[in-house]
Short mmCIF file of C-alpha atoms and ligand atoms in Angstrom, two decimals:
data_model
loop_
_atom_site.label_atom_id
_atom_site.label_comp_id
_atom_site.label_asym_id
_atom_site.label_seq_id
_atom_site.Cartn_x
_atom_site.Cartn_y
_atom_site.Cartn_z
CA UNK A 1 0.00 0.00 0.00
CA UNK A 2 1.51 3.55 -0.96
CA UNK A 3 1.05 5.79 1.84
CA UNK A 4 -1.22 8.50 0.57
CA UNK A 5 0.05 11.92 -1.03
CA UNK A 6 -1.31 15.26 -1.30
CA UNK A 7 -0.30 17.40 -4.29
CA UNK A 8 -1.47 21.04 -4.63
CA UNK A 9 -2.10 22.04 -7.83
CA UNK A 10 -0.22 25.41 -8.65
CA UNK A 11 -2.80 26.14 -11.30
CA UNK A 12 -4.96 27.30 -8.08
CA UNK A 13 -2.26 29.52 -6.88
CA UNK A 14 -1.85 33.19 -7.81
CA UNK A 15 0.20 33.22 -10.59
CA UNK A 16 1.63 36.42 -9.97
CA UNK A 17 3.28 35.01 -7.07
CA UNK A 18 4.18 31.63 -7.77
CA UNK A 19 7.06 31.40 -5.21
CA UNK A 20 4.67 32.15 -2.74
CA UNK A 21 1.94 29.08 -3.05
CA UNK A 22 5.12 27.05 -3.25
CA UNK A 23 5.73 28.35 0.48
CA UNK A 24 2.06 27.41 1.23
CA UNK A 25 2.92 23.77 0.40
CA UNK A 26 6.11 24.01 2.19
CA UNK A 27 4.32 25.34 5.52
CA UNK A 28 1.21 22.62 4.96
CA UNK A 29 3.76 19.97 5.53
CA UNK A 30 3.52 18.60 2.01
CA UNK A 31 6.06 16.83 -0.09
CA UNK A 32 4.78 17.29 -3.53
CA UNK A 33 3.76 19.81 -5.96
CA UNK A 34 0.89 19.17 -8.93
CA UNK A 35 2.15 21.66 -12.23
CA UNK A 36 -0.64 21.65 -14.26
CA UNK A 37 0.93 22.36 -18.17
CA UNK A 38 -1.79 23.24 -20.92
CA UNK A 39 -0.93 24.60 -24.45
CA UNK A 40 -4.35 25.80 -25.66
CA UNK A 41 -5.22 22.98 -27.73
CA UNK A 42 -5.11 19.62 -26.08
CA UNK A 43 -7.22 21.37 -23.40
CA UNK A 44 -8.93 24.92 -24.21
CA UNK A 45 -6.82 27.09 -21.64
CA UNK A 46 -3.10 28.63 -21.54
CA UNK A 47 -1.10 28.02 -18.13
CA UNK A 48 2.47 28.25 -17.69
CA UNK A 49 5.48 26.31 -19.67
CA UNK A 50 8.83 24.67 -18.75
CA UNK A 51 10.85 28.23 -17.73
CA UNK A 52 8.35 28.70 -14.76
CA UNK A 53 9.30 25.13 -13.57
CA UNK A 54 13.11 25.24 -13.91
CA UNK A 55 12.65 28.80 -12.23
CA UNK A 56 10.78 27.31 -9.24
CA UNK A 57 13.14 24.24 -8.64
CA UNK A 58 16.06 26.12 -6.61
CA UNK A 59 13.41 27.48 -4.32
CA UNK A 60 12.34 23.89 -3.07
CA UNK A 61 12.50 20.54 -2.39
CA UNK A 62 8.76 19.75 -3.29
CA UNK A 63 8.88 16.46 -5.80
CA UNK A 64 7.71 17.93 -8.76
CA UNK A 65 4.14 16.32 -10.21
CA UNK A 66 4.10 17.30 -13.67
CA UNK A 67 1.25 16.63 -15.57
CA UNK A 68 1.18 17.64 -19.26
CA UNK A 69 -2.17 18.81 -20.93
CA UNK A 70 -0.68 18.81 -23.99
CA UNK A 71 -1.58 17.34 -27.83
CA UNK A 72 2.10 16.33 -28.20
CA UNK A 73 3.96 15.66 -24.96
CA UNK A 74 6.66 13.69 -26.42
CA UNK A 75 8.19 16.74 -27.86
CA UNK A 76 8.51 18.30 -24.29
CA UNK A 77 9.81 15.54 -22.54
CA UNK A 78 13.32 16.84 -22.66
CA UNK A 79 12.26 20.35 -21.88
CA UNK A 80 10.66 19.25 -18.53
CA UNK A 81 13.17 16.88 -17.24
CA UNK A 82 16.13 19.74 -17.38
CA UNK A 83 13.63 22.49 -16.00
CA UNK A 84 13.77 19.90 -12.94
CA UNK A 85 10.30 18.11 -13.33
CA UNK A 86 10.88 14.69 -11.20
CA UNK A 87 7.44 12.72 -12.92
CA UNK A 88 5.80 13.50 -16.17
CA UNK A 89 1.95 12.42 -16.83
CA UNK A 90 1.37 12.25 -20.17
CA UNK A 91 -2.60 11.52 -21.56
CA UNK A 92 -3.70 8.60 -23.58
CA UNK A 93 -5.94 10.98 -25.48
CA UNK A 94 -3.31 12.82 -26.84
CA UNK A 95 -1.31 12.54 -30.38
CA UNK A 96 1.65 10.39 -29.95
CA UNK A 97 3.25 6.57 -29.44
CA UNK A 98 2.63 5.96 -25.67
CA UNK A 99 4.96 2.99 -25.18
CA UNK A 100 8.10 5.60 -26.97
CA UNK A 101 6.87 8.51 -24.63
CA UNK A 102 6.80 6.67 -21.46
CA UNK A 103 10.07 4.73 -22.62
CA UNK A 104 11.70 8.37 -23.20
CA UNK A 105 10.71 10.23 -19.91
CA UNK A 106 12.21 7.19 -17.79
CA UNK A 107 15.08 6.91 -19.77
CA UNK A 108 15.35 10.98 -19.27
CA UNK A 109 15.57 9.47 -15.40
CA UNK A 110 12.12 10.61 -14.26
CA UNK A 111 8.88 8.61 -13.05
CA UNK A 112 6.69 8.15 -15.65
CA UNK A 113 2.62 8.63 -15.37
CA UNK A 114 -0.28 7.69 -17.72
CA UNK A 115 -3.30 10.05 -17.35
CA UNK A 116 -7.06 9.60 -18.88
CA UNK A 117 -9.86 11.99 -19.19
CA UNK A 118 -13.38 10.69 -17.19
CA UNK A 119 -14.23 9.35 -20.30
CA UNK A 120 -11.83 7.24 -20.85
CA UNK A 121 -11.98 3.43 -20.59
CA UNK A 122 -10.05 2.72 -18.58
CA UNK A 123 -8.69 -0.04 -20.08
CA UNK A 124 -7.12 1.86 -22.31
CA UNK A 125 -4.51 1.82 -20.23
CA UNK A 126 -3.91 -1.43 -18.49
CA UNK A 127 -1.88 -2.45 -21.75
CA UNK A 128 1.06 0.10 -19.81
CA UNK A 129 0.63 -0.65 -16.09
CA UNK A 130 4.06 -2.48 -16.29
CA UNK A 131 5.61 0.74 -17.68
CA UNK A 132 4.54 3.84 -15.71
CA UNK A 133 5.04 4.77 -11.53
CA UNK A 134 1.57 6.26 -11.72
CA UNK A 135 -1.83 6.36 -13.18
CA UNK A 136 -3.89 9.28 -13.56
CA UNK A 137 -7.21 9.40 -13.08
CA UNK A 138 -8.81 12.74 -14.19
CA UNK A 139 -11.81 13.54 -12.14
CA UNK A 140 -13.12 16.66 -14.09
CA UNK A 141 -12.55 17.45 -17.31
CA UNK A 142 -9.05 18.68 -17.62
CA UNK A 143 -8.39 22.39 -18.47
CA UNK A 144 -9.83 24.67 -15.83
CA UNK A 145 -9.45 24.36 -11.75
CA UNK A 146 -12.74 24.51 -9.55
CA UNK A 147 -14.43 22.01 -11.31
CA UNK A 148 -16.48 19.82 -9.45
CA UNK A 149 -15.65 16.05 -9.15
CA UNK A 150 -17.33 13.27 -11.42
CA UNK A 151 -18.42 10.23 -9.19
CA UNK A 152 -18.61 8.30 -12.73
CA UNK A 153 -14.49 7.67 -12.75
CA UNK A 154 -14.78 5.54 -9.08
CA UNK A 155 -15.67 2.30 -11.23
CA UNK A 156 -12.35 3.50 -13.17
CA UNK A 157 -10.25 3.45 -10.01
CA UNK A 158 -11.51 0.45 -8.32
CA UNK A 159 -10.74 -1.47 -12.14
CA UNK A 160 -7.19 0.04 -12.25
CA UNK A 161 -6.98 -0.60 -8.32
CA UNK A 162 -7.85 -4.26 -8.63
CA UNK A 163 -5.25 -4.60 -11.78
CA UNK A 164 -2.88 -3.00 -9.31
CA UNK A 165 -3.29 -5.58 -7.16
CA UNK A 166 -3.93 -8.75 -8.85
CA UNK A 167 -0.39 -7.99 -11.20
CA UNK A 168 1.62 -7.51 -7.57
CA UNK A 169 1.97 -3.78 -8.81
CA UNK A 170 3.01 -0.83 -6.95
CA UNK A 171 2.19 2.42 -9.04
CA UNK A 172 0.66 5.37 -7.38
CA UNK A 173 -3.15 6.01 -8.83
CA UNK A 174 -3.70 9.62 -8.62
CA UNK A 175 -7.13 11.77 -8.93
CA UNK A 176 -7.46 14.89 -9.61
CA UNK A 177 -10.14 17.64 -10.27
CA UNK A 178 -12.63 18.83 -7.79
CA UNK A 179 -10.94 17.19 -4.93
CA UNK A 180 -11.53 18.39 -1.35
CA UNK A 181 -12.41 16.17 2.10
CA UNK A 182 -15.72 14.70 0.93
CA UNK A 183 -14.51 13.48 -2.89
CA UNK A 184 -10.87 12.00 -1.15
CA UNK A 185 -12.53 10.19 0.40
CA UNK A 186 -14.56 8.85 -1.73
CA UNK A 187 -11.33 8.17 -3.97
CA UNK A 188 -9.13 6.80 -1.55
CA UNK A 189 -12.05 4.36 -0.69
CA UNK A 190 -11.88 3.27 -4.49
CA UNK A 191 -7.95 3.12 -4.73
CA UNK A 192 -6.21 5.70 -5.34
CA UNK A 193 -3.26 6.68 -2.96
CA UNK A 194 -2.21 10.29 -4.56
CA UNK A 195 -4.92 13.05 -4.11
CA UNK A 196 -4.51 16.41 -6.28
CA UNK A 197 -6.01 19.57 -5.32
CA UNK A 198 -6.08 22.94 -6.26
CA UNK A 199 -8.74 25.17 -5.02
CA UNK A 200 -9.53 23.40 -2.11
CA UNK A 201 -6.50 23.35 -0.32
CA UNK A 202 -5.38 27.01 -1.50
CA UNK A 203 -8.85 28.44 -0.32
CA UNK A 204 -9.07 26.00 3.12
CA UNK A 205 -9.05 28.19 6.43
CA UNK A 206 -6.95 25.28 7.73
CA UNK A 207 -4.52 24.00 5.50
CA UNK A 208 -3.00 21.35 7.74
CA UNK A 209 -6.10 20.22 8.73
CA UNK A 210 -7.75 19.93 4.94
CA UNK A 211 -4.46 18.12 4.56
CA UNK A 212 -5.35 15.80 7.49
CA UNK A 213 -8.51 15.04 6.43
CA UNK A 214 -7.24 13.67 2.76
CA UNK A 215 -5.36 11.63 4.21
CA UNK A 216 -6.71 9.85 6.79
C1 DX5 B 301 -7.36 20.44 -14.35
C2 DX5 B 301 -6.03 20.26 -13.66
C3 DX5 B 301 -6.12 20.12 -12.21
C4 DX5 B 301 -6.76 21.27 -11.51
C5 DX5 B 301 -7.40 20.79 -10.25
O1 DX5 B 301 -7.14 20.56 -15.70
O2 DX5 B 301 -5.37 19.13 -14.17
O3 DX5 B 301 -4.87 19.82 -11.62
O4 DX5 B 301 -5.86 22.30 -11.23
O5 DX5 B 301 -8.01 21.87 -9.66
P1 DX5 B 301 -9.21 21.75 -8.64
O6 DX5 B 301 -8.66 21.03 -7.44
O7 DX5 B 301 -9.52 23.19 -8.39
O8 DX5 B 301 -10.30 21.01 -9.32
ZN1 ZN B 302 -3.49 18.25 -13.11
#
């Protein structure tokens, strides 16, 4: 069993101050960071691109969550790993060979994630279970924070969860979209071990405590 992670999205930060929700992290007592990358055309909005990252990395140790919204992520692979990105989601929805992609970001020395819109069937991607450190379960549809959560993906998780298991597998399943006490828990009933959120934890009154409550 992976012991269970929380990673803030920056997307919900203010982007104006970057180095700042990166301190709110820190001070929450988190280990991780979600970076949220969209190009405008695998998902309708703009957010930020590989210089923000590599400027980031010397102000933290947060293990960097990267999860690329974008219709050709193979091409940024390289980009990402030397702007200090430690794990690189790519989607099976988007335009390129999954096997090469995955093979290329571990081979750039990072873990590798497969992600799949709510949508998705999800076994679409049991074919690369053997292949990635983590499997993405998106929860809204990607592209904009403060969504709120589909209940349809839980049959997704508990199928990926159960594959998980029966193969003797140990890759994180991660949600994320619309993810606050209620939904994580609803989640982390079905499987999954590695909770994103954005605008719940950077709005919570409490962050420790919202933090607590995910991962209970
Ligand atoms: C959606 C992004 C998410 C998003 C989550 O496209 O992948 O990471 O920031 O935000 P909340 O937690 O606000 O739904
Ligand atoms: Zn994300």
């Amino acid at each position: 069993m992976n012991t269970p992670v929380v990673a803030p999205s920056l997307l919900a930060a203010d982007h104006g101050a970057f180095a700042q929700g990166v301190r709110a992290v820190e001070e929450a007592g988190l280990t991780w960071l979600h970076l949220d990358i969209m190009d405008g055309h695998f998902v309708p909005n703009i957010s930020f691109g590989p210089q923000v990252v590599a400027d980031l990395r010397p102000l933290t140790r947060l293990h960097f969550d990267v999860h690329l919204m974008l219709s050709h992520p193979d091409r940024y692979v390289a980009a990402f790993a030397k702007a200090g990105a430690e794990r690189l989601t790519v989607h099976v929805e988007a335009e390129h060979d999954m096997a090469k992609t995955l093979a290329a970001i571990r081979s750039a020395g990072l873990k590798a994630g497969i992600a799949m819109n709510p949508d998705a069937d999800p076994r679409r991607v049991l074919p690369f279970l053997d292949d990635v450190d983590l499997v993405l379960c998106m929860t809204v549809f990607p592209g904009f924070g403060g969504q709120s959560f589909m209940p349809s993906v839980l049959p997704s998780l508990r199928l990926i969860a159960a594959e998980r298991t029966r193969l003797g597998l140990d890759f994180r399943l991660e949600v994320d979209g619309g993810i606050n006490a209620e939904t994580g828990r609803l989640c982390r009933d079905a499987g999954a071990d590695t909770l994103v959120a954005g605008t719940a934890f950077f709005k919570a009154p409490d962050r420790p405590a919202f933090v607590r409550a995910l991962t209970a």
